[in-house]
Amino acid sequence: MRDLLITGAALADGTTGDVGVRDGVFVAAGDVRDPERIDADGLLVLPGLVDPHTHLREPGREETETVATGTAAAARGGFTAVHAMANLDPVTDTAEAAEYLAALAARTASAEVVVVGSVTKGLGGEQLSEMGLMHASAAGVRMFSDDGRCVMDPLVMRRALTYAKTFDAVIAQHAQDTRLAGTGACCHESEISGRLGLPGWPAQAESTIIARDVELAELAGGRLHVCHVSTAEGVEVIRWAKRRGIAVTAEVTPHHLYLGTREVEGYDTTFKVNPPLRTDEHIEAVRGALADGTIDMVGTDHAPHAREDKDHPFDIALPGMIGLEQALGVVVETMVDTGRLDWPTLVERMSSAPARLTRSATQGRPIALGEPANLVLVDASARSVVDRDASASKSRNNPYHGRDLPDPVVATVWAGRVTHRR
Ligand code: NCD
Ligand code: ZN
């Protein structure tokens, strides 16, 4: 691996200097030998981004994404680590499945793959998975989630939180009460859903599960993470729980910061996602919560799907949209360029906080001598029109296609290796 010399970049706090990389760690600029040079005049150098919520479709649906293509998309988006959700085929619910994914990543990934185990066997919602064995395995699993499905049974959720606590793992919940929505619910319950004739999810399908789960986290003394918070009510419950000292963290997706219910008016199933895109008052609430820290981090919920799974009536198409490559641009557009987030806080929300979720020793670290060389070079003023066909992902369900957005990622370095360079 060749040494690197990055010249002229500014850190998030505004200080400027040259950055050397040798054997995967940051060294003084004078200590590199025959380096690959990157002229970063006018650019920012930030710690590599960490995604707490990524769907790589390998094993199971390799025609829509693989570990190689998903992490290539991550590298293009400035990410040096992704948490790989367990809703694979087979589900990541055993030590063998977790180790298989970790070994696959070691061979093919362009970013660190943090393996997430499922909470219940086969995502069935009933019997706990082999959580302890997954944790003790070579994959060292520290996060468990049935994401894609909500853990509905409160006793199962309580037991998962209690068990996970014994090895300091976190339970990540997809908070969406299926019993509060009619069959075929596929968009936010609102005036728009009524007009379009689409069965809706009320905001309370999310917030009532979050309310139950923060209470269970307090009872069990375990760590709860709330995936993709999308409602003002959900934010209020989390705010209350944090005031009370409950160990809860939360994420918001780029698409819930930027896109709204009105996108579904054309019945374009690209915009079908769980939880659904919400109305302006909710968008305002999640933006405010990400700014004030009630929502700790951004999670992409990058969810690749094949065209044949999206080419259906809206209520039947599979939910989910991709987002790794545009995540930083959308956060810059909605949070930085609007004055709601400064760069040091963005680093906290997109790198440090998600790295702490699974107690990473190598990710979310500062750009400093001796630290692992994970970084993203950012041009804060670059913009471009998104082209879904210019993606490293295998899937094309990109909700930003055709939009003019910040295009900040110039280069990504993971463990000293250049994984993306524009
Ligand atoms: C995700 C998927 O496709 O795996 N879909 C989605 O709508 N977000 C699952 C999930 O994150 O719930
Ligand atoms: Zn989910």
Short mmCIF file of C-alpha atoms in Angstrom, two decimals, residues 100-308:
data_model
loop_
_atom_site.label_atom_id
_atom_site.label_comp_id
_atom_site.label_asym_id
_atom_site.label_seq_id
_atom_site.Cartn_x
_atom_site.Cartn_y
_atom_site.Cartn_z
CA TYR A 100 -19.75 -15.81 6.67
CA LEU A 101 -20.63 -12.16 6.08
CA ALA A 102 -17.53 -10.92 7.90
CA ALA A 103 -15.31 -13.22 5.82
CA LEU A 104 -17.03 -12.15 2.60
CA ALA A 105 -16.42 -8.53 3.55
CA ALA A 106 -12.76 -9.21 4.31
CA ARG A 107 -12.38 -10.45 0.71
CA THR A 108 -14.56 -8.05 -1.24
CA ALA A 109 -15.44 -4.85 0.64
CA SER A 110 -14.29 -1.28 0.01
CA ALA A 111 -15.34 -0.20 3.51
CA GLU A 112 -15.51 -1.80 6.91
CA VAL A 113 -18.61 -3.98 7.21
CA VAL A 114 -19.98 -4.10 10.74
CA VAL A 115 -22.19 -7.18 10.92
CA VAL A 116 -25.63 -6.69 12.47
CA GLY A 117 -27.34 -9.82 13.79
CA SER A 118 -31.08 -10.32 13.89
CA VAL A 119 -32.99 -10.10 17.16
CA THR A 120 -35.20 -13.08 16.35
CA LYS A 121 -34.70 -16.26 14.37
CA GLY A 122 -35.55 -15.75 10.74
CA LEU A 123 -36.91 -12.29 11.65
CA GLY A 124 -39.91 -14.27 12.88
CA GLY A 125 -40.47 -12.08 15.92
CA GLU A 126 -40.79 -14.99 18.33
CA GLN A 127 -37.58 -16.78 19.35
CA LEU A 128 -34.41 -14.86 20.09
CA SER A 129 -31.52 -15.48 17.66
CA GLU A 130 -28.16 -16.80 18.82
CA MET A 131 -27.20 -13.33 19.99
CA GLY A 132 -24.52 -14.41 22.47
CA LEU A 133 -22.89 -16.77 19.97
CA MET A 134 -22.91 -14.08 17.28
CA HIS A 135 -21.26 -11.71 19.71
CA ALA A 136 -18.63 -14.28 20.73
CA SER A 137 -17.96 -15.26 17.09
CA ALA A 138 -15.18 -13.86 14.90
CA ALA A 139 -17.75 -11.32 13.65
CA GLY A 140 -17.97 -9.82 17.18
CA VAL A 141 -21.58 -8.70 16.69
CA ARG A 142 -22.58 -5.74 18.88
CA MET A 143 -25.81 -4.64 17.25
CA PHE A 144 -28.98 -6.64 16.72
CA SER A 145 -31.98 -5.69 14.62
CA ASP A 146 -34.95 -7.27 12.87
CA ASP A 147 -35.01 -4.17 10.67
CA GLY A 148 -37.49 -4.41 7.86
CA ARG A 149 -39.79 -5.82 10.54
CA CYS A 150 -40.74 -4.35 13.87
CA VAL A 151 -40.19 -6.53 16.96
CA MET A 152 -43.85 -6.45 17.93
CA ASP A 153 -43.90 -8.66 21.04
CA PRO A 154 -42.95 -6.59 24.11
CA LEU A 155 -41.70 -9.63 26.02
CA VAL A 156 -39.35 -10.55 23.16
CA MET A 157 -38.14 -6.96 23.07
CA ARG A 158 -37.59 -6.91 26.82
CA ARG A 159 -35.63 -10.16 26.71
CA ALA A 160 -33.51 -8.95 23.80
CA LEU A 161 -32.61 -5.73 25.65
CA THR A 162 -31.82 -7.66 28.82
CA TYR A 163 -29.68 -10.24 27.05
CA ALA A 164 -27.83 -7.72 24.86
CA LYS A 165 -26.93 -5.70 27.93
CA THR A 166 -24.75 -8.52 29.26
CA PHE A 167 -22.28 -7.93 26.41
CA ASP A 168 -22.90 -4.21 25.91
CA ALA A 169 -24.75 -4.69 22.61
CA VAL A 170 -27.49 -2.44 21.26
CA ILE A 171 -30.94 -3.40 19.97
CA ALA A 172 -31.95 -1.39 16.89
CA GLN A 173 -35.68 -1.25 16.41
CA HIS A 174 -37.65 -0.63 13.22
CA ALA A 175 -40.49 1.13 15.04
CA GLN A 176 -43.64 0.63 13.00
CA ASP A 177 -46.73 -1.00 14.49
CA THR A 178 -48.31 -3.04 11.73
CA ARG A 179 -51.46 -3.44 13.81
CA LEU A 180 -52.13 0.30 13.63
CA ALA A 181 -52.38 0.38 9.85
CA GLY A 182 -54.65 -1.41 7.42
CA THR A 183 -53.28 -4.06 5.09
CA GLY A 184 -51.41 -2.55 2.19
CA ALA A 185 -50.48 0.62 4.12
CA CYS A 186 -47.88 2.22 1.91
CA CYS A 187 -47.68 5.93 2.55
CA HIS A 188 -48.05 8.50 5.31
CA GLU A 189 -51.65 8.79 6.52
CA SER A 190 -52.60 12.31 5.50
CA GLU A 191 -54.79 14.37 3.24
CA ILE A 192 -52.60 13.19 0.34
CA SER A 193 -53.03 9.47 1.09
CA GLY A 194 -56.78 9.99 1.26
CA ARG A 195 -56.86 11.80 -2.05
CA LEU A 196 -54.63 9.20 -3.75
CA GLY A 197 -56.59 6.30 -2.29
CA LEU A 198 -53.47 4.81 -0.73
CA PRO A 199 -53.83 3.17 2.68
CA GLY A 200 -51.75 5.13 5.18
CA TRP A 201 -49.48 4.69 8.18
CA PRO A 202 -50.36 7.12 10.96
CA ALA A 203 -47.40 8.80 12.65
CA GLN A 204 -48.51 7.04 15.85
CA ALA A 205 -47.62 3.63 14.38
CA GLU A 206 -44.04 4.81 14.91
CA SER A 207 -44.26 6.89 18.08
CA THR A 208 -46.22 4.37 20.17
CA ILE A 209 -43.59 1.68 19.53
CA ILE A 210 -40.80 4.12 20.42
CA ALA A 211 -42.67 5.00 23.64
CA ARG A 212 -43.02 1.33 24.55
CA ASP A 213 -39.41 0.56 23.73
CA VAL A 214 -37.81 3.40 25.69
CA GLU A 215 -39.80 2.21 28.70
CA LEU A 216 -38.57 -1.34 28.09
CA ALA A 217 -34.99 -0.08 27.71
CA GLU A 218 -35.31 1.58 31.11
CA LEU A 219 -36.80 -1.57 32.63
CA ALA A 220 -34.10 -3.82 31.17
CA GLY A 221 -31.26 -1.35 31.57
CA GLY A 222 -30.23 -2.11 27.97
CA ARG A 223 -29.28 0.11 25.04
CA LEU A 224 -31.97 0.94 22.47
CA HIS A 225 -31.35 2.46 19.06
CA VAL A 226 -34.33 3.74 17.07
CA CYS A 227 -33.90 3.31 13.33
CA HIS A 228 -35.10 5.91 10.81
CA VAL A 229 -37.15 8.25 13.04
CA SER A 230 -39.58 10.07 10.77
CA THR A 231 -42.22 11.73 12.92
CA ALA A 232 -42.58 14.76 15.20
CA GLU A 233 -44.27 12.50 17.77
CA GLY A 234 -41.36 10.04 17.68
CA VAL A 235 -38.91 12.90 18.24
CA GLU A 236 -40.90 14.13 21.26
CA VAL A 237 -40.85 10.67 22.87
CA ILE A 238 -37.09 10.37 22.38
CA ARG A 239 -36.58 13.86 23.81
CA TRP A 240 -38.55 12.80 26.89
CA ALA A 241 -36.60 9.54 27.24
CA LYS A 242 -33.23 11.28 26.99
CA ARG A 243 -34.24 13.80 29.66
CA ARG A 244 -35.08 10.84 31.84
CA GLY A 245 -31.61 9.37 31.30
CA ILE A 246 -32.72 6.32 29.30
CA ALA A 247 -30.00 4.79 27.10
CA VAL A 248 -31.55 5.54 23.73
CA THR A 249 -30.00 6.74 20.48
CA ALA A 250 -31.78 7.54 17.24
CA GLU A 251 -31.10 8.04 13.55
CA VAL A 252 -32.80 9.89 10.72
CA THR A 253 -32.37 9.07 7.04
CA PRO A 254 -31.33 11.63 4.41
CA HIS A 255 -34.62 10.97 2.58
CA HIS A 256 -36.72 11.83 5.63
CA LEU A 257 -34.77 15.09 5.95
CA TYR A 258 -35.34 16.05 2.33
CA LEU A 259 -38.31 14.34 0.67
CA GLY A 260 -41.99 14.58 1.59
CA THR A 261 -45.32 12.82 1.19
CA ARG A 262 -46.05 14.81 -1.97
CA GLU A 263 -43.44 12.75 -3.84
CA VAL A 264 -45.90 9.85 -3.98
CA GLU A 265 -48.46 11.89 -5.94
CA GLY A 266 -47.13 10.44 -9.20
CA TYR A 267 -47.41 6.90 -7.79
CA ASP A 268 -43.70 6.44 -8.53
CA THR A 269 -42.77 3.44 -6.38
CA THR A 270 -39.19 4.73 -6.05
CA PHE A 271 -40.69 6.83 -3.27
CA LYS A 272 -42.28 3.92 -1.45
CA VAL A 273 -40.28 3.37 1.71
CA ASN A 274 -40.71 2.32 5.32
CA PRO A 275 -41.31 4.40 7.32
CA PRO A 276 -43.09 6.50 4.67
CA LEU A 277 -42.07 9.97 3.56
CA ARG A 278 -43.85 12.47 5.78
CA THR A 279 -45.35 15.96 5.63
CA ASP A 280 -43.56 19.28 6.23
CA GLU A 281 -44.23 19.47 9.98
CA HIS A 282 -42.49 16.11 10.44
CA ILE A 283 -39.60 17.07 8.16
CA GLU A 284 -39.15 20.23 10.22
CA ALA A 285 -39.22 18.18 13.45
CA VAL A 286 -36.55 15.67 12.37
CA ARG A 287 -34.31 18.45 11.04
CA GLY A 288 -34.61 20.27 14.35
CA ALA A 289 -33.94 17.07 16.29
CA LEU A 290 -30.82 16.27 14.27
CA ALA A 291 -29.59 19.82 14.90
CA ASP A 292 -30.17 19.74 18.67
CA GLY A 293 -28.94 16.15 19.14
CA THR A 294 -32.24 14.52 20.07
CA ILE A 295 -31.56 12.49 16.94
CA ASP A 296 -27.93 11.43 17.35
CA MET A 297 -27.00 10.40 13.85
CA VAL A 298 -27.82 9.98 10.17
CA GLY A 299 -28.49 6.46 8.87
CA THR A 300 -28.91 5.98 5.13
CA ASP A 301 -31.21 2.93 5.15
CA HIS A 302 -29.68 2.28 1.71
CA ALA A 303 -32.17 -0.33 0.44
CA PRO A 304 -31.48 -1.56 -3.11
CA HIS A 305 -34.31 -3.21 -5.02
CA ALA A 306 -34.65 -4.82 -8.43
CA ARG A 307 -36.78 -3.13 -11.03
CA GLU A 308 -39.20 -6.05 -11.11
#
